[in-house]
Amino acid sequence: MSTNHFLPTDAFDAWFNERREAHRFVIERIPFQRLEQWGFDPQTGNLGHVSGRFFTIEGLSVDTNFGSVGHWEQPIINQPEIGILGLLIKAFDGVPHVLMQAKMEPGNINMIQLSPTLQATHSNYTRVHRGKAPHYLDYFLDAAPRRVVADTLQSEQGARFLHKRNRNLIVMTDRDVEVLPDFRWFRFDQLRALLRRDNLVNMDVRTVLSCLPPRDDGGEFVPDAAAPGDAFGHRLQASGRVRRGRHTFQELLNWFTAQRMNFHVHARTIPLRDTRHWQRTDDEIRHESGRFFSVIACRIEAGSREVTTWTQPLVQSAARGLIGFVVREIDGVLHLLVQARPEAGIYGEVELGPTVSCAPDQYADMPPASRPPFLDYLCAAQADRMRYDAVQSEEGGRFFREENRNLVVEAGEDFPLDVPERYIWMTVRQLKEFIRHSHDVNVQARCLLAAMGAW
Amino acid sequence: MSTNHFLPTDAFDAWFNERREAHRFVIERIPFQRLEQWGFDPQTGNLGHVSGRFFTIEGLSVDTNFGSVGHWEQPIINQPEIGILGLLIKAFDGVPHVLMQAKMEPGNINMIQLSPTLQATHSNYTRVHRGKAPHYLDYFLDAAPRRVVADTLQSEQGARFLHKRNRNLIVMTDRDVEVLPDFRWFRFDQLRALLRRDNLVNMDVRTVLSCLPPRDDGGEFVPDAAAPGDAFGHRLQASGRVRRGRHTFQELLNWFTAQRMNFHVHARTIPLRDTRHWQRTDDEIRHESGRFFSVIACRIEAGSREVTTWTQPLVQSAARGLIGFVVREIDGVLHLLVQARPEAGIYGEVELGPTVSCAPDQYADMPPASRPPFLDYLCAAQADRMRYDAVQSEEGGRFFREENRNLVVEAGEDFPLDVPERYIWMTVRQLKEFIRHSHDVNVQARCLLAAMGAW
């Protein structure tokens, strides 16, 4: 086995640090007027690129019957094109490996993170502009249908993006693969270990991993077995095989359809300049309360030999978020507590989310009844119930150092099986059945499922 | 068995005619200015109800890379609320029966058609307005989860409606059910026979029937067996059980996702008055060419003892459409030729459609290469290849006497297995797997599947 094929875990940090040193990065916040090729539309105040490509920051007006606020306005990232996030898999000596890249994004915490084999825009993929093709694109374009392990369209953050979707694609190959400088092959058990570290495996990898097919699906690809002694991992894997849970799949569909019918979220774009309660200063578009998030501008200098410089807007969150699953054993099978979550920008309007996803600081002064259900339970959990606890980053190409605490807490048998109407218990197998179809499971649930190693 | 429980087939016509006679209906076309409670907005020219309820006719501006016309504008029905179409099922002596209504809709051909047990608006269902509840609503509201046979959100006609969805709901009951005057119980084999008649079983019944779960799904409900001697029916049913077809389900997902990525259909509402190439006369909103469809106004008088009168806009198609499946046996299993169909108003943007759905007259003068694929094949089919041929209506609450020829033609072994990229062969079982999830299969494919008895 050549050294390209595998990076022993104890050599990972040396390699990763070396990659970080190999590139020079400077990120600097700048006032909007120093943005190059980006500007505010004189009519609408929308922030966009002169070419009309990439994305624009527009206003969004939202009316909903979900939550305590029936109407609000906010800036939103409008990026209607579908991008591709791709993982390339190859077996060496019968063990599947995944090809990942140590990649810089301007908003990344620690500057570089492990990224998928392929991150391609729609124009990259369809080669409309005939520019330089992204590395490894051909493996995805030319994959024989029987070598495609997963392929589905998935939503991104509905509080930040308007109807943004990415194609999540996993492909196996038998061909020889040249391993380029920033790339390495990883075993799935290594990935499982790296996912327990903070801000190392990026969001794009996590969402694609969540699309791995259920373990009893009859496909040839089985990523890995839980490590010996990892009791929780073994139970997760069992829950990814068992077809029957507390509810039949038809019951889950019935519940989900009813929730989708109960909640409406009508969102329409408006000129950014007309977005009430939001202010534009020289270097920031912010809510007058200072809460939620702001839009900022950055100048980036990157490169080792050749230096590339560009400027772009980024979105910066006002506070760290919390994303958590309560899990519980029911009749011997591990179940996840899932919520039906309406959101303004998601494609499915109401999608399946983790038990909790919120910015806890926003609720700090509120009485318990006004706080999101199960938030206090998650935050008060003792260490012996904590099955996963790490800080993970959102996508660094759009978000400036945005991170969320990811928590999985196992509830005991005293935890009620009866939950509020918007919540339901399901197995990993059942949640994966929803992920396989597009627009059913939100990005927070998908990424947390991957982070906890439920594949 | 009481007479309420079952209507022998030879008594059907007498009952149905009697129901038609029992109600008096007068439909009259009127100029727009005679509409009561409906009017044109002075700013936008949109046509709406004074209450803001029901629906509005607005303008739609569409940009797409699908087809030969990259941009167009058209009127569109905007009705964002989710309605419910429900079928109530009960077994008598072990045989499942479905409760249907002989129901008048203003746009219906023949005035009354067989309709689902329940057609409820969102406000009916959530009882926001506390008005009179629709008949049988409680059976659907109170159904125990394990008695729900199917429950999913589905798109309607994407060329006429903007993001219209209905909840398609099938519920079984063991309770005693009072059979109201316009209602009767039907066996599924009767329904199969009635679906071979023109314009009798309405569109709402057909779409809900298409949501019946696959036959090998392990549920307790099995509607019926094909009649003895109905070879095609038996092969349809086999194709609704067999899991393996020419392609694995993962291959179908891979193809579908690629098609969804290839085509974009960006649609945004515009003021109806700014909709280019459309003209408003005293009694019609029409395309300047006279093609496509027009918006008209009608006055309706209905009732037996109590007479109800109202006025409303309706949409009238310029020509009869054609909806057809080419089917073919592959390795001993019947397959349907399905297309990935982009449409302006559908929720999923690109959904699975039948082999052909178009208005053939629009292509009459075009060279064969410009006509929709497989249209000529369907139209030229000999009688011995014709498995289904009937004229079926679109929803009479919105469409004025709109009908489509529904065709199923079985191709021989000389018909090519290799089809254009936007088309793929799949079994009934596989198409039903897509129907089970929301926003994947369009209304034309669903209704034709039901009409041909593929349940």
XYZ file of N, CA, C and O in Angstrom, chain B residues 368-445:
312
model
N -41.636 16.395 -37.197
C -41.568 15.369 -36.157
C -40.484 15.626 -35.098
O -40.715 15.390 -33.915
N -39.344 16.158 -35.508
C -38.247 16.358 -34.550
C -38.612 17.392 -33.486
O -38.019 17.418 -32.416
N -39.570 18.261 -33.778
C -39.944 19.304 -32.823
C -41.118 18.885 -31.951
O -41.538 19.628 -31.076
N -41.666 17.701 -32.237
C -42.800 17.249 -31.446
C -42.305 16.496 -30.214
O -41.203 15.976 -30.203
N -43.081 16.466 -29.135
C -42.607 15.785 -27.923
C -42.268 14.316 -28.220
O -42.982 13.663 -28.982
N -41.184 13.813 -27.655
C -40.803 12.415 -27.878
C -41.963 11.477 -27.544
O -42.679 11.704 -26.562
N -42.146 10.469 -28.373
C -43.124 9.391 -28.151
C -44.582 9.810 -28.397
O -45.468 8.970 -28.331
N -44.817 11.093 -28.705
C -46.191 11.511 -29.008
C -46.710 10.784 -30.247
O -47.808 10.213 -30.237
N -45.909 10.783 -31.311
C -46.356 10.136 -32.540
C -46.525 8.630 -32.339
O -47.445 8.021 -32.880
N -45.632 8.056 -31.542
C -45.736 6.628 -31.271
C -47.067 6.301 -30.598
O -47.777 5.378 -30.996
N -47.415 7.080 -29.584
C -48.676 6.841 -28.868
C -49.877 7.006 -29.796
O -50.801 6.199 -29.795
N -49.847 8.078 -30.588
C -51.011 8.389 -31.418
C -51.202 7.372 -32.536
O -52.316 7.154 -33.000
N -50.098 6.744 -32.962
C -50.189 5.810 -34.084
C -50.431 4.374 -33.631
O -50.502 3.458 -34.458
N -50.564 4.164 -32.318
C -50.652 2.784 -31.812
C -51.893 2.067 -32.336
O -52.986 2.648 -32.424
N -51.729 0.817 -32.699
C -52.844 -0.019 -33.147
C -53.660 -0.476 -31.937
O -53.153 -0.515 -30.810
N -54.901 -0.856 -32.229
C -55.824 -1.245 -31.154
C -55.277 -2.410 -30.321
O -55.490 -2.467 -29.101
N -54.542 -3.325 -30.940
C -54.085 -4.497 -30.187
C -52.963 -4.170 -29.209
O -52.557 -5.018 -28.417
N -52.443 -2.933 -29.272
C -51.404 -2.513 -28.315
C -51.979 -1.552 -27.262
O -51.286 -1.139 -26.346
N -53.232 -1.194 -27.435
C -53.862 -0.195 -26.577
C -54.360 -0.890 -25.309
O -55.236 -1.748 -25.377
N -53.831 -0.525 -24.176
C -54.262 -1.157 -22.923
C -55.250 -0.277 -22.156
O -55.942 -0.750 -21.277
N -55.266 0.993 -22.442
C -56.200 1.892 -21.765
C -56.413 3.085 -22.673
O -55.463 3.638 -23.218
N -57.668 3.499 -22.827
C -57.977 4.640 -23.684
C -59.306 5.225 -23.218
O -60.370 4.669 -23.479
N -59.242 6.310 -22.489
C -60.467 6.964 -22.020
C -60.174 8.457 -21.896
O -59.014 8.879 -21.852
N -61.234 9.234 -21.851
C -61.087 10.676 -21.681
C -61.400 11.001 -20.227
O -62.434 10.574 -19.705
N -60.507 11.688 -19.569
C -60.696 11.994 -18.147
C -60.631 13.496 -17.916
O -59.907 14.208 -18.607
N -61.382 13.936 -16.907
C -61.516 15.374 -16.637
C -60.496 15.871 -15.628
O -60.088 15.141 -14.735
N -60.172 17.144 -15.747
C -59.431 17.822 -14.692
C -60.431 18.384 -13.690
O -61.634 18.345 -13.909
N -59.927 18.912 -12.600
C -60.740 19.312 -11.451
C -61.759 20.394 -11.826
O -61.390 21.489 -12.256
N -63.043 20.103 -11.646
C -64.105 20.989 -12.104
C -64.359 22.204 -11.233
O -65.197 23.045 -11.561
N -63.647 22.319 -10.121
C -63.791 23.501 -9.281
C -62.976 24.674 -9.801
O -63.212 25.830 -9.441
N -61.990 24.386 -10.638
C -61.123 25.429 -11.184
C -61.115 25.429 -12.706
O -60.874 26.444 -13.324
N -61.319 24.241 -13.318
C -61.168 24.117 -14.767
C -62.520 23.914 -15.423
O -63.330 23.102 -14.967
N -62.757 24.638 -16.506
C -64.037 24.580 -17.195
C -63.976 23.505 -18.276
O -63.366 23.687 -19.321
N -64.603 22.376 -17.995
C -64.731 21.280 -18.958
C -63.409 20.911 -19.613
O -63.315 20.724 -20.813
N -62.371 20.824 -18.787
C -61.061 20.457 -19.316
C -60.912 18.953 -19.263
O -61.147 18.317 -18.239
N -60.523 18.365 -20.386
C -60.372 16.921 -20.418
C -59.116 16.543 -21.167
O -58.597 17.304 -21.980
N -58.605 15.368 -20.844
C -57.425 14.838 -21.500
C -57.690 13.411 -21.932
O -58.310 12.637 -21.193
N -57.213 13.076 -23.123
C -57.243 11.675 -23.511
C -56.151 10.967 -22.717
O -55.002 11.399 -22.683
N -56.520 9.895 -22.048
C -55.580 9.086 -21.262
C -55.301 7.800 -22.018
O -56.238 7.046 -22.306
N -54.037 7.559 -22.320
C -53.665 6.413 -23.152
C -52.586 5.591 -22.475
O -51.647 6.142 -21.907
N -52.722 4.283 -22.576
C -51.603 3.408 -22.192
C -51.387 2.447 -23.350
O -52.310 1.734 -23.758
N -50.192 2.481 -23.895
C -49.866 1.650 -25.047
C -48.736 0.713 -24.663
O -47.728 1.156 -24.104
N -48.928 -0.574 -24.933
C -47.859 -1.521 -24.617
C -46.972 -1.725 -25.841
O -47.434 -2.189 -26.887
N -45.718 -1.371 -25.682
C -44.767 -1.513 -26.782
C -44.253 -2.941 -26.835
O -44.198 -3.635 -25.815
N -43.872 -3.347 -28.015
C -43.318 -4.689 -28.190
C -41.829 -4.718 -27.893
O -41.235 -3.706 -27.523
N -41.250 -5.879 -28.074
C -39.829 -6.044 -27.737
C -38.925 -5.293 -28.711
O -37.728 -5.156 -28.459
N -39.514 -4.826 -29.819
C -38.708 -4.042 -30.762
C -38.573 -2.586 -30.309
O -37.785 -1.830 -30.863
N -39.348 -2.198 -29.310
C -39.267 -0.813 -28.825
C -37.955 -0.652 -28.071
O -37.626 -1.454 -27.201
N -37.180 0.402 -28.374
C -35.826 0.501 -27.796
C -35.836 0.619 -26.269
O -36.641 1.353 -25.700
N -34.932 -0.117 -25.639
C -34.758 0.014 -24.190
C -33.971 1.277 -23.853
O -34.142 1.851 -22.784
N -33.080 1.667 -24.763
C -32.326 2.908 -24.543
C -33.194 4.086 -24.934
O -33.665 4.174 -26.064
N -33.406 4.981 -23.986
C -34.303 6.107 -24.222
C -33.539 7.403 -23.959
O -32.470 7.380 -23.346
N -34.066 8.556 -24.431
C -33.351 9.824 -24.184
C -33.121 10.037 -22.687
O -33.856 9.502 -21.843
N -32.125 10.847 -22.388
C -31.640 11.007 -21.014
C -32.733 11.416 -20.021
O -32.668 11.082 -18.841
N -33.722 12.159 -20.509
C -34.753 12.677 -19.603
C -35.827 11.623 -19.300
O -36.768 11.884 -18.555
N -35.676 10.415 -19.874
C -36.662 9.343 -19.722
C -36.014 8.140 -19.056
O -34.806 7.927 -19.167
N -36.833 7.345 -18.374
C -36.283 6.127 -17.756
C -37.408 5.110 -17.570
O -38.586 5.470 -17.438
N -37.045 3.820 -17.598
C -38.008 2.748 -17.352
C -38.078 2.437 -15.871
O -37.041 2.266 -15.229
N -39.271 2.341 -15.323
C -39.385 1.863 -13.941
C -40.657 1.043 -13.772
O -41.596 1.156 -14.567
N -40.679 0.235 -12.734
C -41.854 -0.595 -12.465
C -42.903 0.228 -11.715
O -42.616 1.307 -11.181
N -44.110 -0.293 -11.647
C -45.163 0.346 -10.851
C -44.711 0.478 -9.398
O -44.900 1.505 -8.753
N -44.084 -0.585 -8.886
C -43.589 -0.579 -7.508
C -42.638 0.579 -7.257
O -42.689 1.240 -6.218
N -41.758 0.820 -8.207
C -40.764 1.876 -8.044
C -41.413 3.258 -8.133
O -41.102 4.142 -7.331
N -42.356 3.427 -9.067
C -43.038 4.727 -9.161
C -43.840 4.989 -7.884
O -43.902 6.115 -7.382
N -44.421 3.939 -7.324
C -45.193 4.105 -6.085
C -44.284 4.491 -4.916
O -44.698 5.212 -4.005
N -43.060 4.021 -4.936
C -42.111 4.408 -3.892
C -41.850 5.918 -3.947
O -41.711 6.574 -2.905
N -41.798 6.470 -5.147
C -41.652 7.927 -5.279
C -42.923 8.658 -4.840
O -42.856 9.713 -4.226
N -44.084 8.097 -5.167
C -45.346 8.763 -4.809
C -45.477 8.891 -3.294
O -45.999 9.866 -2.774
N -44.981 7.887 -2.591
C -45.107 7.860 -1.137
C -44.447 9.072 -0.482
O -44.842 9.497 0.599
N -43.403 9.606 -1.122
C -42.800 10.842 -0.615
C -43.384 12.019 -1.386
O -43.746 11.891 -2.540
N -43.475 13.154 -0.739
C -44.132 14.312 -1.343
C -43.318 14.898 -2.488
O -42.101 14.772 -2.523
N -44.027 15.522 -3.444
C -43.403 16.381 -4.464
C -42.472 15.657 -5.415
O -41.517 16.254 -5.903
N -42.674 14.395 -5.653
C -41.804 13.671 -6.581
C -42.503 13.299 -7.885
O -41.855 13.196 -8.922
N -43.809 13.041 -7.845
C -44.518 12.535 -9.023
C -45.635 13.512 -9.384
O -46.421 13.896 -8.510
N -45.728 13.906 -10.644
C -46.707 14.941 -10.987
C -48.123 14.375 -11.117
O -48.348 13.162 -11.118
N -49.089 15.295 -11.198
C -50.494 14.898 -11.123
C -50.909 14.075 -12.342
O -51.740 13.176 -12.239
N -50.298 14.342 -13.492
C -50.649 13.582 -14.689
C -50.230 12.116 -14.530
O -51.004 11.203 -14.856
N -49.035 11.886 -14.054
C -48.568 10.505 -13.866
C -49.394 9.801 -12.800
O -49.777 8.634 -12.956
